[in-house]
PDB file of C-alpha atoms in Angstrom:
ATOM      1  CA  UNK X   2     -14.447 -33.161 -34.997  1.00 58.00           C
ATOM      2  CA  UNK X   3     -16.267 -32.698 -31.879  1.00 66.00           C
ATOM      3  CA  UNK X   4     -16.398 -29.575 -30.145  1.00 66.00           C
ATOM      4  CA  UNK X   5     -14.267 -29.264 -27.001  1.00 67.00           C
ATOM      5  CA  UNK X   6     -16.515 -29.126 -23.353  1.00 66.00           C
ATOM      6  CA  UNK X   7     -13.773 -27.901 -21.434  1.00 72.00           C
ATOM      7  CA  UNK X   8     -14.525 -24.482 -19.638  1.00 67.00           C
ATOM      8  CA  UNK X   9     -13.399 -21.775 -21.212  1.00 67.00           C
ATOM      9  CA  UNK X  10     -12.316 -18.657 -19.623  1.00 64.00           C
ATOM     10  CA  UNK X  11     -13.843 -15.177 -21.349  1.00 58.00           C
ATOM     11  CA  UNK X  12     -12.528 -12.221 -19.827  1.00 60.00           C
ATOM     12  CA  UNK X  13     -14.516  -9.392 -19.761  1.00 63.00           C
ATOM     13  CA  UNK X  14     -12.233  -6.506 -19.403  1.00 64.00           C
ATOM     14  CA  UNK X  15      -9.726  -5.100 -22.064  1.00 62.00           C
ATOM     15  CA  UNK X  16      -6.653  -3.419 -21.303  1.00 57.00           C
ATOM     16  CA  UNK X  17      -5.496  -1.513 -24.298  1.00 61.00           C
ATOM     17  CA  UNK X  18      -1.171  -0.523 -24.658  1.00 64.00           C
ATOM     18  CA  UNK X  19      -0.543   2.765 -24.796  1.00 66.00           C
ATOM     19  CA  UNK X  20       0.542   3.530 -28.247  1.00 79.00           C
ATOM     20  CA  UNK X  21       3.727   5.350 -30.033  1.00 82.00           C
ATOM     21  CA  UNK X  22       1.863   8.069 -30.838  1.00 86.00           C
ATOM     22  CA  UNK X  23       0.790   8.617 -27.139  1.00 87.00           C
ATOM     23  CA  UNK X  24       4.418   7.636 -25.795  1.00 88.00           C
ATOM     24  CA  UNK X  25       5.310  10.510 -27.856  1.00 90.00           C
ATOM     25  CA  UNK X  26       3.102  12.999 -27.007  1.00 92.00           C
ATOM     26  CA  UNK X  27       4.068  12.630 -23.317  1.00 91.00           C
ATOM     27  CA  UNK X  28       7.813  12.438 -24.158  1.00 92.00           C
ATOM     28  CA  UNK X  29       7.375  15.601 -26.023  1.00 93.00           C
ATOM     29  CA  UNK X  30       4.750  17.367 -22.767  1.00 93.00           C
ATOM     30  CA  UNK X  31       7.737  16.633 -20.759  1.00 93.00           C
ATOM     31  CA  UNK X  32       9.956  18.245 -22.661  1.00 92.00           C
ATOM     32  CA  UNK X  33       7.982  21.295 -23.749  1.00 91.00           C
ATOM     33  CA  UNK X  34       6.711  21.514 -19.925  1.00 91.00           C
ATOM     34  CA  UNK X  35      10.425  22.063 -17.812  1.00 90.00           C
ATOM     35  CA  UNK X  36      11.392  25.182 -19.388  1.00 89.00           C
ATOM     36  CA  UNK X  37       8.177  26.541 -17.925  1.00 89.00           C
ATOM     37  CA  UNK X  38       8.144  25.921 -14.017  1.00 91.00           C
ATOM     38  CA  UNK X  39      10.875  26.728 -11.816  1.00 90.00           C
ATOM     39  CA  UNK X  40      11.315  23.388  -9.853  1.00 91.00           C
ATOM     40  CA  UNK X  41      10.783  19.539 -11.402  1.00 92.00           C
ATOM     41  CA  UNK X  42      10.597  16.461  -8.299  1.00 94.00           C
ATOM     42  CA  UNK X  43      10.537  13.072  -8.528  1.00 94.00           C
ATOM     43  CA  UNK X  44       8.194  11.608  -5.941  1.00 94.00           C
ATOM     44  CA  UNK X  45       7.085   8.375  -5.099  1.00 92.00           C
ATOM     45  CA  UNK X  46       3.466   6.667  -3.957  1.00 89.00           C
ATOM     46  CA  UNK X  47       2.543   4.473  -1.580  1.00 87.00           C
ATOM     47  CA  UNK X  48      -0.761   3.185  -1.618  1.00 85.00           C
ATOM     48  CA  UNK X  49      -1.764   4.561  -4.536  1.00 85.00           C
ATOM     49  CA  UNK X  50      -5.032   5.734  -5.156  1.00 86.00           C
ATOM     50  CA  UNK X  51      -6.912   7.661  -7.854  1.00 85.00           C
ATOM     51  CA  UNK X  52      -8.934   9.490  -5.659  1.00 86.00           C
ATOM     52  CA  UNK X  53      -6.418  11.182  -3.691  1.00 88.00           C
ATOM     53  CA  UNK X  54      -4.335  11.759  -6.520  1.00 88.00           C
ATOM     54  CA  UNK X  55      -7.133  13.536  -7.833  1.00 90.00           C
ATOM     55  CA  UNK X  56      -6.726  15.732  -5.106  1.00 90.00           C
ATOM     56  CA  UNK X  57      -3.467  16.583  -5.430  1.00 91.00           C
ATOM     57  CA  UNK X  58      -4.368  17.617  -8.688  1.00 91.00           C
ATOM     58  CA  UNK X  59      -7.124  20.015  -7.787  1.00 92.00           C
ATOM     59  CA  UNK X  60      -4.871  21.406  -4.967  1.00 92.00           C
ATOM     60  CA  UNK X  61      -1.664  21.883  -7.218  1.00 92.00           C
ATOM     61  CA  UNK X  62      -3.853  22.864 -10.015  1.00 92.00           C
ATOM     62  CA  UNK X  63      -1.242  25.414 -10.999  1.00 93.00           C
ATOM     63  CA  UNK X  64       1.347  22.625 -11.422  1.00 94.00           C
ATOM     64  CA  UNK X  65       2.037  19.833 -13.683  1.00 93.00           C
ATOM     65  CA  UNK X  66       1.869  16.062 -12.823  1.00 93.00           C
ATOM     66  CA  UNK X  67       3.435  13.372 -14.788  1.00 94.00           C
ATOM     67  CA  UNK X  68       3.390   9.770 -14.661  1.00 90.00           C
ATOM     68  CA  UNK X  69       4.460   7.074 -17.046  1.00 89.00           C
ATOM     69  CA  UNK X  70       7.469   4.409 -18.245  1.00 92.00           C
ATOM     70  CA  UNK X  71       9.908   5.644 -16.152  1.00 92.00           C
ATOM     71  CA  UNK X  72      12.591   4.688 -18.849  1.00 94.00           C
ATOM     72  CA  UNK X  73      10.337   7.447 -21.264  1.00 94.00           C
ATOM     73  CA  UNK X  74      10.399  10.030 -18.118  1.00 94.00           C
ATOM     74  CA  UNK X  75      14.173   9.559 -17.806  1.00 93.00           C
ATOM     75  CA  UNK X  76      14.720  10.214 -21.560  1.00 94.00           C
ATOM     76  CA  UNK X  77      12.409  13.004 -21.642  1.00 93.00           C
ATOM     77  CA  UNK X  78      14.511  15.036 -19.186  1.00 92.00           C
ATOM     78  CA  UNK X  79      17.834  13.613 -20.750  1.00 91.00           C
ATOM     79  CA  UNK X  80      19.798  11.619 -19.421  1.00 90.00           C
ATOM     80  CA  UNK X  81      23.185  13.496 -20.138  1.00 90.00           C
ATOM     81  CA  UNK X  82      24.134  17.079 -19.999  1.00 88.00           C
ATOM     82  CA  UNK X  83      23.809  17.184 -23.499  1.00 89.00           C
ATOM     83  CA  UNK X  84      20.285  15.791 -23.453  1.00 90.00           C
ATOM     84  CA  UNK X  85      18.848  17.733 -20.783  1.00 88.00           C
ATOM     85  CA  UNK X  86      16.229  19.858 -20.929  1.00 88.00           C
ATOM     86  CA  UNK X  87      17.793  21.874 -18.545  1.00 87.00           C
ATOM     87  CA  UNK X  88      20.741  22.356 -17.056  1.00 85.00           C
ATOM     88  CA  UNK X  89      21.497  19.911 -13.966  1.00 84.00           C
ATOM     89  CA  UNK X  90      18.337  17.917 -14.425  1.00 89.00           C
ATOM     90  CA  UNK X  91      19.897  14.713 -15.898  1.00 89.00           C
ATOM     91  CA  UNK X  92      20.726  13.848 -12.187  1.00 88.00           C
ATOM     92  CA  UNK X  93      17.112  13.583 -11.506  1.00 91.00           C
ATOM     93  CA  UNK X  94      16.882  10.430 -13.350  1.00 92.00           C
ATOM     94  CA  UNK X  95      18.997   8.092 -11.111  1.00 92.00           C
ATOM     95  CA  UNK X  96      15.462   8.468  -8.827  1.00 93.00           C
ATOM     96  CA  UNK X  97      13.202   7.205 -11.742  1.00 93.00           C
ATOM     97  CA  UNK X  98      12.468   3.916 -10.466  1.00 90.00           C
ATOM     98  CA  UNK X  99       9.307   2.380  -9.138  1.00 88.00           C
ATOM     99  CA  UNK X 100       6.152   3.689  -8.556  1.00 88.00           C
ATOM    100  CA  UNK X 101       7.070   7.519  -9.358  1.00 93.00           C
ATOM    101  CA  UNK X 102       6.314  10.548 -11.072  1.00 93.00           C
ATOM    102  CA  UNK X 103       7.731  14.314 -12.019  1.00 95.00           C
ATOM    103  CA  UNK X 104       5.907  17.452 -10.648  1.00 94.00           C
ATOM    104  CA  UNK X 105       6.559  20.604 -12.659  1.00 94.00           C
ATOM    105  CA  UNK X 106       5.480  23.846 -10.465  1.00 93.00           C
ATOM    106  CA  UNK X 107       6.513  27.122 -10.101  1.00 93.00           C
ATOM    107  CA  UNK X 108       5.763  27.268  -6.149  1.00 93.00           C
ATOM    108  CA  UNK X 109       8.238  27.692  -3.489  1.00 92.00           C
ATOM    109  CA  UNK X 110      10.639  24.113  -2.612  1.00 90.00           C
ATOM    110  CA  UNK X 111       9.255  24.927   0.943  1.00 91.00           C
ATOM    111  CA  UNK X 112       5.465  24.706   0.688  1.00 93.00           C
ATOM    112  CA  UNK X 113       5.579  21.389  -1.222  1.00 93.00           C
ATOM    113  CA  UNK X 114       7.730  19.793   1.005  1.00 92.00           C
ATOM    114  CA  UNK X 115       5.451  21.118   3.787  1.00 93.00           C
ATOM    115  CA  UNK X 116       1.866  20.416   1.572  1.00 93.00           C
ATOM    116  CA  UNK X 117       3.372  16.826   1.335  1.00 92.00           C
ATOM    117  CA  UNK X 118       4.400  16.054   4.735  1.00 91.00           C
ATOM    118  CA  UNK X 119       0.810  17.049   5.842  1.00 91.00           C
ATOM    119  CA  UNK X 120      -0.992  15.096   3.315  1.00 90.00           C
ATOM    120  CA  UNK X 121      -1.594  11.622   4.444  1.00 88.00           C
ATOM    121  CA  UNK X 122      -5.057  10.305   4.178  1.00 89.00           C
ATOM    122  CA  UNK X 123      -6.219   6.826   5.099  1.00 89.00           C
ATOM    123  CA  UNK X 124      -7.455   4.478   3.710  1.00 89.00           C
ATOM    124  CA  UNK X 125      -8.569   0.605   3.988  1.00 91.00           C
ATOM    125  CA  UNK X 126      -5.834  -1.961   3.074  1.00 91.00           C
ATOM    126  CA  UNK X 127      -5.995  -3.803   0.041  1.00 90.00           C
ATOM    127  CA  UNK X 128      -4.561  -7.805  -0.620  1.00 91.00           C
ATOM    128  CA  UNK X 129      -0.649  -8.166  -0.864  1.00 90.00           C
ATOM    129  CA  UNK X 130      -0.418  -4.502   1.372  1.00 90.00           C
ATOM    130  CA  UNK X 131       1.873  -5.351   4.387  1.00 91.00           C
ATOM    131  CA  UNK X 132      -0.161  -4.470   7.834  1.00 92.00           C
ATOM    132  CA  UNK X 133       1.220  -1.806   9.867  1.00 91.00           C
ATOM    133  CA  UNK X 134      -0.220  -3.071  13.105  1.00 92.00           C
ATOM    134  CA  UNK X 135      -2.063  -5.631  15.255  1.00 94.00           C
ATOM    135  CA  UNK X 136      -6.024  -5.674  14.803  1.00 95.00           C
ATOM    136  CA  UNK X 137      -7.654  -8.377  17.372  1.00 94.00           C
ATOM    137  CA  UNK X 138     -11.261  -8.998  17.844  1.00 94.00           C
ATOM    138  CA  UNK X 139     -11.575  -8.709  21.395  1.00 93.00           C
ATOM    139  CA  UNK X 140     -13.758 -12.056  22.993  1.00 91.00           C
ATOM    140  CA  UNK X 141     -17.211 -11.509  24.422  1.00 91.00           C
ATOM    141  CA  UNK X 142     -19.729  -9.074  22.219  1.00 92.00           C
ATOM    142  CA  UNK X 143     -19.070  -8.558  19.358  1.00 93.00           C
ATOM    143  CA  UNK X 144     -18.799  -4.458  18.876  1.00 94.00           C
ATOM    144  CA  UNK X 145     -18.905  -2.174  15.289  1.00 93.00           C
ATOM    145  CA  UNK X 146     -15.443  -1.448  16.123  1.00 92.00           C
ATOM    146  CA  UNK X 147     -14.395  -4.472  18.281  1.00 91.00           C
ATOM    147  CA  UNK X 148     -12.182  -2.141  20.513  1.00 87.00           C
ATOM    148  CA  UNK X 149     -11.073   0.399  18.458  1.00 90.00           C
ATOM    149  CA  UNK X 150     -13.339   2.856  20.797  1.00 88.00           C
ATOM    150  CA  UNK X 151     -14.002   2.645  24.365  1.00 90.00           C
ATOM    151  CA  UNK X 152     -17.655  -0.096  24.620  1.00 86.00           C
ATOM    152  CA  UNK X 153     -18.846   3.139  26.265  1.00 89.00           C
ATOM    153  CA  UNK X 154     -18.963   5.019  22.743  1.00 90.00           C
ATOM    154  CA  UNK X 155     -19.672   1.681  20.499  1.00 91.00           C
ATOM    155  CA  UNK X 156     -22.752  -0.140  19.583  1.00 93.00           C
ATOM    156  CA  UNK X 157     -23.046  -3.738  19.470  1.00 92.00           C
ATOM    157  CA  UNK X 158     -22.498  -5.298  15.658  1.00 93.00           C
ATOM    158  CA  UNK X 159     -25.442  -5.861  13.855  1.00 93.00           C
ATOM    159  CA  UNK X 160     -26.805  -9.194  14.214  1.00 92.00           C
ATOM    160  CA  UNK X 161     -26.654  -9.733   9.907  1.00 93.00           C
ATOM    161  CA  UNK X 162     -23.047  -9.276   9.853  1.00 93.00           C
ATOM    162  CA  UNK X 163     -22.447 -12.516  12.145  1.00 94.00           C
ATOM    163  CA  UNK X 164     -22.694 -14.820   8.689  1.00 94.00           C
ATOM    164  CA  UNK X 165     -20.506 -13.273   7.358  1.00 95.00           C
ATOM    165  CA  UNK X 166     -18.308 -13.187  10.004  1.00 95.00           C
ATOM    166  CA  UNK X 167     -18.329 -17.501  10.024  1.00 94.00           C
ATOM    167  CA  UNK X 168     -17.528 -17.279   6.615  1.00 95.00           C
ATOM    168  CA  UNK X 169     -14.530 -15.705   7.128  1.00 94.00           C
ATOM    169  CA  UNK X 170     -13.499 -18.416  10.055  1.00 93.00           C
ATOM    170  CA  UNK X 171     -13.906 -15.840  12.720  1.00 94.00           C
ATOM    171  CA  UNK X 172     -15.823 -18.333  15.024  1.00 93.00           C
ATOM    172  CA  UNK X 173     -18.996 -16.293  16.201  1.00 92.00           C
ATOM    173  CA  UNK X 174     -22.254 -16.964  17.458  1.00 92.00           C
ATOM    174  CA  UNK X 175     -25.662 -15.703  18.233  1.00 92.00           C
ATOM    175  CA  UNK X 176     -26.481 -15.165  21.958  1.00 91.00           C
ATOM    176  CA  UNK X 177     -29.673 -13.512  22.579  1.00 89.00           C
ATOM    177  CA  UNK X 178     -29.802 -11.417  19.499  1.00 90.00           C
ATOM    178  CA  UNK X 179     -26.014  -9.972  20.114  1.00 92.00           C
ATOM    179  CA  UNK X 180     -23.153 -11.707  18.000  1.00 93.00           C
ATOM    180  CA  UNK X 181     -20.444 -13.236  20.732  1.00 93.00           C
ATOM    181  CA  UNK X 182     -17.550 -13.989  20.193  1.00 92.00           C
ATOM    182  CA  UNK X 183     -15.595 -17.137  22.599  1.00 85.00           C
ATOM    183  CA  UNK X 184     -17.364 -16.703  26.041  1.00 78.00           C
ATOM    184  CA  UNK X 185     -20.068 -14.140  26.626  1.00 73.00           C
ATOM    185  CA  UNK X 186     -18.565 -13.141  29.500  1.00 70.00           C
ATOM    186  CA  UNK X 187     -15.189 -11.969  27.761  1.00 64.00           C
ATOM    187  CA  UNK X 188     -12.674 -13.927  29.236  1.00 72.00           C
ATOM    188  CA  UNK X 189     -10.219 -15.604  27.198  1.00 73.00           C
ATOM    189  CA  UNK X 190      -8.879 -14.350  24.011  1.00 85.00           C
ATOM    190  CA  UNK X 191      -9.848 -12.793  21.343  1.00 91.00           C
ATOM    191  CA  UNK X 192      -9.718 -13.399  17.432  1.00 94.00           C
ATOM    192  CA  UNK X 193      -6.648 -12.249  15.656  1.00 95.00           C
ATOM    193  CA  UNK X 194      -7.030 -10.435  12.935  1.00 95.00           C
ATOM    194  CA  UNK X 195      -3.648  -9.183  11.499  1.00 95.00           C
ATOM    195  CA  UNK X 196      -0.357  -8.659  12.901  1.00 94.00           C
ATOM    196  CA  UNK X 197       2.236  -6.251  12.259  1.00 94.00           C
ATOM    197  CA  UNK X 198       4.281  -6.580   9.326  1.00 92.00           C
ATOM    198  CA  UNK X 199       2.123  -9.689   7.823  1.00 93.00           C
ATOM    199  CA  UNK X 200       0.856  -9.677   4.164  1.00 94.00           C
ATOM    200  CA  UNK X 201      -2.599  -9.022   4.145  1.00 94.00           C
ATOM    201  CA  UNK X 202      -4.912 -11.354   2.132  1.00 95.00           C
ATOM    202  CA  UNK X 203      -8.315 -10.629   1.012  1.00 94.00           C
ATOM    203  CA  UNK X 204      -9.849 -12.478   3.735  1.00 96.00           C
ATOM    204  CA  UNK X 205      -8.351 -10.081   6.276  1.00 95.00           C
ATOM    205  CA  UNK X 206      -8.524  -6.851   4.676  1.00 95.00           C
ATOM    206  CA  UNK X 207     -12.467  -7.375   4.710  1.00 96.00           C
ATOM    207  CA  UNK X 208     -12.959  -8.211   8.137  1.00 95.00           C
ATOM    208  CA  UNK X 209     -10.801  -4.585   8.823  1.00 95.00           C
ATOM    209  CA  UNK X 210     -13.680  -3.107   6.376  1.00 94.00           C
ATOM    210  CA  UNK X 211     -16.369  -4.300   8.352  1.00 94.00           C
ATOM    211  CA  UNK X 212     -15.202  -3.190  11.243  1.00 94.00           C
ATOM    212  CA  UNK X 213     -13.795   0.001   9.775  1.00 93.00           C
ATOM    213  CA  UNK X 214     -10.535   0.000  10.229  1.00 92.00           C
ATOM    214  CA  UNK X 215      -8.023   1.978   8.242  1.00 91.00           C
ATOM    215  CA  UNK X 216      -4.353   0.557   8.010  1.00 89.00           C
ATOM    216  CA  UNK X 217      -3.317   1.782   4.375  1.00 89.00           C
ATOM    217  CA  UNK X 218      -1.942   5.223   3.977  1.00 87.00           C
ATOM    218  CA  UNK X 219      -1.564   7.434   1.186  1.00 88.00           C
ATOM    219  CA  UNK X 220       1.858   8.685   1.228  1.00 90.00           C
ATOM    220  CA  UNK X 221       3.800  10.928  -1.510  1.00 91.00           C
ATOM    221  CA  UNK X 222       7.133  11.186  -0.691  1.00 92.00           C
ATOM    222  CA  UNK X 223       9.538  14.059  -2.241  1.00 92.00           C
ATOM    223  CA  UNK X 224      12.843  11.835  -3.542  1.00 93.00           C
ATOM    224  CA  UNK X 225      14.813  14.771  -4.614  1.00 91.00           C
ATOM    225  CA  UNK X 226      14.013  17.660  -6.750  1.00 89.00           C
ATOM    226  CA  UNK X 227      15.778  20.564  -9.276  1.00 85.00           C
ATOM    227  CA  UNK X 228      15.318  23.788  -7.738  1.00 72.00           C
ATOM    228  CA  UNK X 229      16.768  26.044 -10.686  1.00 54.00           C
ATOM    229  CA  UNK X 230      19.000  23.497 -11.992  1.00 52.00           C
ATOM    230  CA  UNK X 231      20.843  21.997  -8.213  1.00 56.00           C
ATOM    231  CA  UNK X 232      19.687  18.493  -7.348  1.00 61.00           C
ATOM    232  CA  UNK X 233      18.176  18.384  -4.095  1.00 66.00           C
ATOM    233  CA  UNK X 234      17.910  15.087  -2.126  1.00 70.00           C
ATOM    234  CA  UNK X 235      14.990  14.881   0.489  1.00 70.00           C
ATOM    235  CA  UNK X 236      15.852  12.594   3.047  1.00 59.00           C
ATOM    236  CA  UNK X 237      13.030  12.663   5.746  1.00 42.00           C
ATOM    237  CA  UNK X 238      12.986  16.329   7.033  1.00 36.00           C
ATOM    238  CA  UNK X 239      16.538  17.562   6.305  1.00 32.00           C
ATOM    239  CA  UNK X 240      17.372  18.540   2.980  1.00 35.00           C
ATOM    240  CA  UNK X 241      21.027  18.154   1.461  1.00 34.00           C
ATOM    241  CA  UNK X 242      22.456  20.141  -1.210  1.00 35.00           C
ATOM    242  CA  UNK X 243      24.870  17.778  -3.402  1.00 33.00           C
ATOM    243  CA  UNK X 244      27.402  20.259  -4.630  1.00 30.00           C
ATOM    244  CA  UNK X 245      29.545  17.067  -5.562  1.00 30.00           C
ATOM    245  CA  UNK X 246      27.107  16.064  -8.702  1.00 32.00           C
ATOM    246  CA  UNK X 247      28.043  19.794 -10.427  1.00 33.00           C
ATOM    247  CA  UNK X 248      31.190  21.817 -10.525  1.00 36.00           C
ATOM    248  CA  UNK X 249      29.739  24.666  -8.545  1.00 38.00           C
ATOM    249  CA  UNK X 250      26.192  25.125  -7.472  1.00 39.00           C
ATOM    250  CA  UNK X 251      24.735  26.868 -10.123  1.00 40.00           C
ATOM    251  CA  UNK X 252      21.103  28.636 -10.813  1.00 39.00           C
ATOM    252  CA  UNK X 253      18.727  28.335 -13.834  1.00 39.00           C
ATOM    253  CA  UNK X 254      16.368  30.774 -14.974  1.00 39.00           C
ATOM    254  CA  UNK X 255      13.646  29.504 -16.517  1.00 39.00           C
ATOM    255  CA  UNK X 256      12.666  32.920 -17.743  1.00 41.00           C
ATOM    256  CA  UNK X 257      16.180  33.678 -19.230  1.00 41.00           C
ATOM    257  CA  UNK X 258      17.548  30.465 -19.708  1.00 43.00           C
ATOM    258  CA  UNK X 259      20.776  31.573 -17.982  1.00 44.00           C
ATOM    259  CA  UNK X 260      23.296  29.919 -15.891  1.00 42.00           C
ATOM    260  CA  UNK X 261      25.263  31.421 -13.037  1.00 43.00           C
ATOM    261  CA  UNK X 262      27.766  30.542 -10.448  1.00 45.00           C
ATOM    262  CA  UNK X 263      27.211  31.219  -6.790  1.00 42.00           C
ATOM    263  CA  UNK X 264      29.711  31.708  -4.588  1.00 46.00           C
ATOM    264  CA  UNK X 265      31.039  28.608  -2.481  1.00 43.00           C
ATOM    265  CA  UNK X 266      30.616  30.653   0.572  1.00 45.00           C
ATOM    266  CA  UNK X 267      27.181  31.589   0.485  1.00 44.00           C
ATOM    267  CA  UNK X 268      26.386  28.041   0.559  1.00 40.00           C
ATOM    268  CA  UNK X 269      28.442  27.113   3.897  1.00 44.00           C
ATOM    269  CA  UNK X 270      26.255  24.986   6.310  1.00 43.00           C
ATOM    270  CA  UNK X 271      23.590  23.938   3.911  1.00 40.00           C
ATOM    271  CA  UNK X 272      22.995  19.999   4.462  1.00 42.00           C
ATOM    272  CA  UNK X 273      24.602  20.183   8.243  1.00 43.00           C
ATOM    273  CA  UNK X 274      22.248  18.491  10.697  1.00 40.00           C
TER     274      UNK X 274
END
């Protein structure tokens, strides 16, 4: 029989499932790890990215950061009082959903709320990201930022970028050695890149490389967290206590692995706005 001309597609990169044995072990870190720190959130990501997660890391160094099946995560901490790892954390797993992860630390509720809240780097978009703003390409010539910064502060684009530029169906030409964009003079409008709320593609999130500009965010946001064995929701900057999810707020020590009520009064106008 003759052998078949029809293309054949050979991919090059190999994604290997995580096994039992390493579904296990992070089951088991989970489990081993609570008893240890004082608090355990939930958190979720947008705009994920490796690098800035690595430096979370190196900044919570002293803390532990898990991600994985969220299903696995859920069972890990239990998912019933009497599979919990500690007491009151089963609640945390009605949050395990999405793109999320734990963080284990013993530092104060306060100063990670705060740490995240100020960490929010930038970063270019990527394809399927939705855009958070307008981005037009101001007519006349064409500038590195094409109006990001006043004309008085930019440089003219580089003359090797205007190829490019047709390839990507912004309609650009060459006027004495400066890229131009509709009428030299400026009138008339301008080449829209983006608009708020569209999908970008991967045509679009290049041309806001080349002209540097950052839409995507890296964002961790704190869904609720166990401090001592009370779920905590975070809902923007106010924190509510749910009392409703346990009898009586009650505190875990991690180092004695005891439970005791507090009084009902101490906790009067916690969760007020």
């Amino acid at each position: 029989m003759p052998k078949s001309k029809r293309a054949k597609v050979f991919h090059l990169t190999q994604v290997t499932k995580k096994t039992r044995e390493q579904k296990d072990k992070l089951f088991q870190n989970i489990r081993d790890a609570v008893p240890e720190y004082q608090h355990c959130f939930v958190f979720s990501v947008d705009n994920m990215r490796n690098s800035y997660l690595k430096n979370v890391r190196h900044e919570l160094n002293d803390s532990r950061l898990f991600f994985g099946k969220t299903k696995l995560m859920a069972k890990a901490l239990g998912q019933s009082p009497s599979e919990a790892v500690a007491p009151g954390i089963e609640d945390l797993t009605q949050y395990l959903s999405g793109t999320v992860g734990l963080l284990l630390t013993n530092r104060p509720a306060e100063s990670i709320l705060e740490y995240f809240n100020n960490f929010a780097p930038v970063d270019f978009a990527r394809a399927g990201v939705a855009s958070p703003r307008d981005f037009t390409i101001p007519a006349g010539v064409v500038y590195a930022t094409a109006g990001e910064v006043p004309v008085e502060h930019d440089v003219p684009l580089e003359h090797t970028i205007e190829p490019e530029l047709r390839k990507l169906n912004v309609p650009t030409r060459m006027v004495k050695g400066r890229v131009v964009l509709g009428d030299e003079s400026g009138q008339g409008e301008g080449y829209v890149v983006c608009k708020e709320g569209d999908v970008l593609d991967s045509r679009q999130t290049r041309l806001l490389k080349l002209f540097g500009v950052c839409v995507s965010e890296f964002k961790v946001k704190i869904l609720a967290y166990v401090p001592t064995g009370t779920v905590v929701v975070v809902n923007g900057m106010i924190t509510l206590l749910l009392t409703f999810l346990l009898p009586s707020p009650r505190y875990w020590s991690s180092a004695s692995g005891d439970v005791t009520e507090v009084d009902p009064s101490a906790m009067e106008g916690v969760g007020e706005n």
